[in-house]
Amino acid sequence: MLGGLKEKAGEVAEATTGAVQGRVDTAKGGKKLVDEGGLSARAALLAKAAANDAVVSDKETGKLMSLMSLSAERLETAAKKLREAAGMPDVEGIEGKEKFASLADSFEERATAYTKAVSLLTGEMEGPAFSDLETDALRLVLAQEGYEWAYEKGASAAGAAAKSCGYKDTSAV
């Protein structure tokens, strides 16, 4: 029984070691991709990331498309009811009935625009796929970009602070 547990523990340790080594190799490959690929690799990785961000945002517009479809249905229903009521005899106390036909026209026009927009914008977009190597390389690029951005912002803020304190030469800041 104890021998079986030792054997199982050894298998788990071996599998874990293999997984960790694979992960380390992927991370090293990502760094190598960025280092050797230079600006072209960074640009391609950032382009893929931007494309995938756009796809995610586009998927969120599905909620808006549902709302636009609902609005189109309601506008069409309202236009139909406005036209029906416009054709009936006037009733004392009901105001604005003379505008029902023009309101129906504008409601139908808006419903048509919504319907066209939904038909043009419905459907899923697909972004570029990332390999594990590219994912690690992108993480490295984003970390570097964040560091560079923070450094630039920090230097800019330090220069502004120095100037506001009366220092004339802020080149050393």
Short mmCIF file of C-alpha atoms in Angstrom, two decimals:
data_model
loop_
_atom_site.label_atom_id
_atom_site.label_comp_id
_atom_site.label_asym_id
_atom_site.label_seq_id
_atom_site.Cartn_x
_atom_site.Cartn_y
_atom_site.Cartn_z
CA MET A 1 0.00 0.00 0.00
CA LEU A 2 2.77 2.44 0.94
CA GLY A 3 4.68 1.45 -2.16
CA GLY A 4 1.67 2.32 -4.30
CA LEU A 5 1.43 5.76 -2.70
CA LYS A 6 5.12 6.41 -3.28
CA GLU A 7 4.79 5.36 -6.88
CA LYS A 8 1.74 7.62 -7.39
CA ALA A 9 3.53 10.54 -5.68
CA GLY A 10 6.51 10.00 -7.97
CA GLU A 11 4.25 10.06 -11.04
CA VAL A 12 2.56 13.26 -9.88
CA ALA A 13 5.90 14.91 -9.15
CA GLU A 14 7.24 13.88 -12.56
CA ALA A 15 4.13 15.20 -14.34
CA THR A 16 4.31 18.47 -12.38
CA THR A 17 7.98 18.88 -13.15
CA GLY A 18 7.28 18.29 -16.84
CA ALA A 19 4.44 20.83 -16.84
CA VAL A 20 6.55 23.44 -15.05
CA GLN A 21 9.46 22.87 -17.43
CA GLY A 22 7.11 23.20 -20.40
CA ARG A 23 5.77 26.45 -19.00
CA VAL A 24 9.31 27.79 -18.46
CA ASP A 25 10.28 26.81 -22.00
CA THR A 26 7.22 28.62 -23.40
CA ALA A 27 8.05 31.76 -21.40
CA LYS A 28 11.64 31.67 -22.63
CA GLY A 29 10.39 31.22 -26.18
CA GLY A 30 8.11 34.23 -25.79
CA LYS A 31 11.01 36.36 -24.59
CA LYS A 32 13.15 35.13 -27.47
CA LEU A 33 10.38 35.97 -29.93
CA VAL A 34 10.22 39.55 -28.62
CA ASP A 35 13.98 39.97 -28.36
CA GLU A 36 14.80 38.57 -31.79
CA GLY A 37 11.65 39.75 -33.56
CA GLY A 38 12.17 43.34 -32.43
CA LEU A 39 9.79 46.04 -33.53
CA SER A 40 8.08 43.80 -36.10
CA ALA A 41 7.23 41.17 -33.48
CA ARG A 42 5.99 43.82 -31.05
CA ALA A 43 3.84 45.42 -33.76
CA ALA A 44 2.35 42.07 -34.82
CA LEU A 45 1.59 41.04 -31.22
CA LEU A 46 0.02 44.38 -30.39
CA ALA A 47 -2.00 44.26 -33.63
CA LYS A 48 -3.33 40.81 -32.74
CA ALA A 49 -4.19 41.99 -29.24
CA ALA A 50 -5.97 45.07 -30.59
CA ALA A 51 -7.92 42.90 -33.03
CA ASN A 52 -9.02 40.57 -30.23
CA ASP A 53 -9.99 43.53 -28.04
CA ALA A 54 -12.12 44.83 -30.92
CA VAL A 55 -13.81 41.43 -31.29
CA VAL A 56 -14.65 41.37 -27.58
CA SER A 57 -16.13 44.87 -27.80
CA ASP A 58 -18.05 43.90 -30.93
CA LYS A 59 -19.58 40.94 -29.08
CA GLU A 60 -20.80 43.35 -26.41
CA THR A 61 -22.72 45.29 -29.06
CA GLY A 62 -24.96 42.23 -29.37
CA LYS A 63 -26.88 43.63 -26.41
CA LEU A 64 -27.34 46.87 -28.31
CA MET A 65 -28.50 44.97 -31.41
CA SER A 66 -31.18 43.23 -29.32
CA LEU A 67 -32.34 46.56 -27.98
CA MET A 68 -32.40 48.06 -31.49
CA SER A 69 -34.49 45.12 -32.74
CA LEU A 70 -36.92 45.59 -29.89
CA SER A 71 -37.12 49.33 -30.60
CA ALA A 72 -37.79 48.64 -34.29
CA GLU A 73 -40.65 46.29 -33.39
CA ARG A 74 -42.14 48.81 -30.98
CA LEU A 75 -41.82 51.65 -33.49
CA GLU A 76 -43.56 49.58 -36.18
CA THR A 77 -46.36 48.66 -33.77
CA ALA A 78 -46.75 52.30 -32.73
CA ALA A 79 -46.79 53.45 -36.37
CA LYS A 80 -49.53 50.94 -37.20
CA LYS A 81 -51.63 52.06 -34.22
CA LEU A 82 -51.07 55.74 -35.06
CA ARG A 83 -52.28 55.16 -38.65
CA GLU A 84 -55.34 53.23 -37.44
CA ALA A 85 -56.25 55.96 -34.96
CA ALA A 86 -55.63 58.70 -37.55
CA GLY A 87 -58.27 57.12 -39.83
CA MET A 88 -60.96 57.10 -37.16
CA PRO A 89 -63.35 59.93 -36.30
CA ASP A 90 -62.04 62.70 -34.07
CA VAL A 91 -62.92 62.53 -30.40
CA GLU A 92 -63.34 65.62 -28.27
CA GLY A 93 -60.51 65.81 -25.70
CA ILE A 94 -57.92 63.91 -27.82
CA GLU A 95 -55.29 66.40 -28.90
CA GLY A 96 -52.57 66.12 -31.53
CA LYS A 97 -54.39 63.60 -33.70
CA GLU A 98 -53.59 65.67 -36.79
CA LYS A 99 -49.93 64.71 -36.29
CA PHE A 100 -50.53 60.95 -36.06
CA ALA A 101 -49.84 60.27 -39.76
CA SER A 102 -46.55 62.22 -39.80
CA LEU A 103 -45.52 60.59 -36.51
CA ALA A 104 -46.26 57.19 -38.06
CA ASP A 105 -44.03 58.09 -41.02
CA SER A 106 -41.15 59.09 -38.76
CA PHE A 107 -41.59 55.99 -36.58
CA GLU A 108 -41.51 53.74 -39.66
CA GLU A 109 -38.43 55.54 -40.97
CA ARG A 110 -36.62 55.02 -37.66
CA ALA A 111 -37.71 51.37 -37.46
CA THR A 112 -36.34 50.79 -40.96
CA ALA A 113 -33.02 52.40 -40.01
CA TYR A 114 -32.77 50.21 -36.90
CA THR A 115 -33.59 47.09 -38.88
CA LYS A 116 -30.95 47.90 -41.51
CA ALA A 117 -28.34 48.63 -38.83
CA VAL A 118 -29.06 45.36 -37.05
CA SER A 119 -28.80 43.37 -40.28
CA LEU A 120 -25.49 45.04 -41.13
CA LEU A 121 -23.98 44.63 -37.68
CA THR A 122 -25.22 41.20 -36.66
CA GLY A 123 -22.86 38.25 -36.81
CA GLU A 124 -19.77 37.30 -34.92
CA MET A 125 -16.35 38.56 -35.85
CA GLU A 126 -13.28 36.42 -35.41
CA GLY A 127 -9.97 37.64 -34.10
CA PRO A 128 -6.54 36.17 -34.68
CA ALA A 129 -5.50 33.16 -32.61
CA PHE A 130 -2.58 33.32 -30.17
CA SER A 131 -0.20 30.46 -29.57
CA ASP A 132 1.09 29.95 -26.01
CA LEU A 133 4.41 31.39 -27.18
CA GLU A 134 2.71 34.50 -28.58
CA THR A 135 0.64 34.91 -25.42
CA ASP A 136 3.79 34.98 -23.29
CA ALA A 137 5.51 37.31 -25.74
CA LEU A 138 2.51 39.66 -25.66
CA ARG A 139 2.55 39.69 -21.85
CA LEU A 140 6.20 40.70 -21.98
CA VAL A 141 5.52 43.43 -24.54
CA LEU A 142 2.58 44.77 -22.52
CA ALA A 143 4.68 44.79 -19.36
CA GLN A 144 7.44 46.66 -21.18
CA GLU A 145 4.94 49.09 -22.72
CA GLY A 146 3.42 49.70 -19.28
CA TYR A 147 6.85 50.32 -17.78
CA GLU A 148 7.78 52.70 -20.59
CA TRP A 149 4.46 54.54 -20.28
CA ALA A 150 4.80 54.82 -16.49
CA TYR A 151 8.40 56.02 -16.83
CA GLU A 152 7.42 58.66 -19.40
CA LYS A 153 4.47 59.84 -17.32
CA GLY A 154 6.60 59.91 -14.18
CA ALA A 155 9.34 61.92 -15.87
CA SER A 156 6.76 64.32 -17.28
CA ALA A 157 5.13 64.77 -13.88
CA ALA A 158 8.48 65.23 -12.18
CA GLY A 159 9.45 67.89 -14.73
CA ALA A 160 6.17 69.72 -14.23
CA ALA A 161 6.57 69.57 -10.45
CA ALA A 162 10.13 70.91 -10.67
CA LYS A 163 9.01 73.80 -12.88
CA SER A 164 6.17 74.65 -10.52
CA CYS A 165 8.71 74.85 -7.67
CA GLY A 166 10.77 77.36 -9.60
CA TYR A 167 13.48 75.11 -11.07
CA LYS A 168 14.49 76.29 -14.51
CA ASP A 169 16.51 73.30 -15.72
CA THR A 170 14.39 70.16 -15.53
CA SER A 171 16.48 68.10 -17.94
CA ALA A 172 17.98 66.13 -15.07
CA VAL A 173 14.53 65.23 -13.70
#
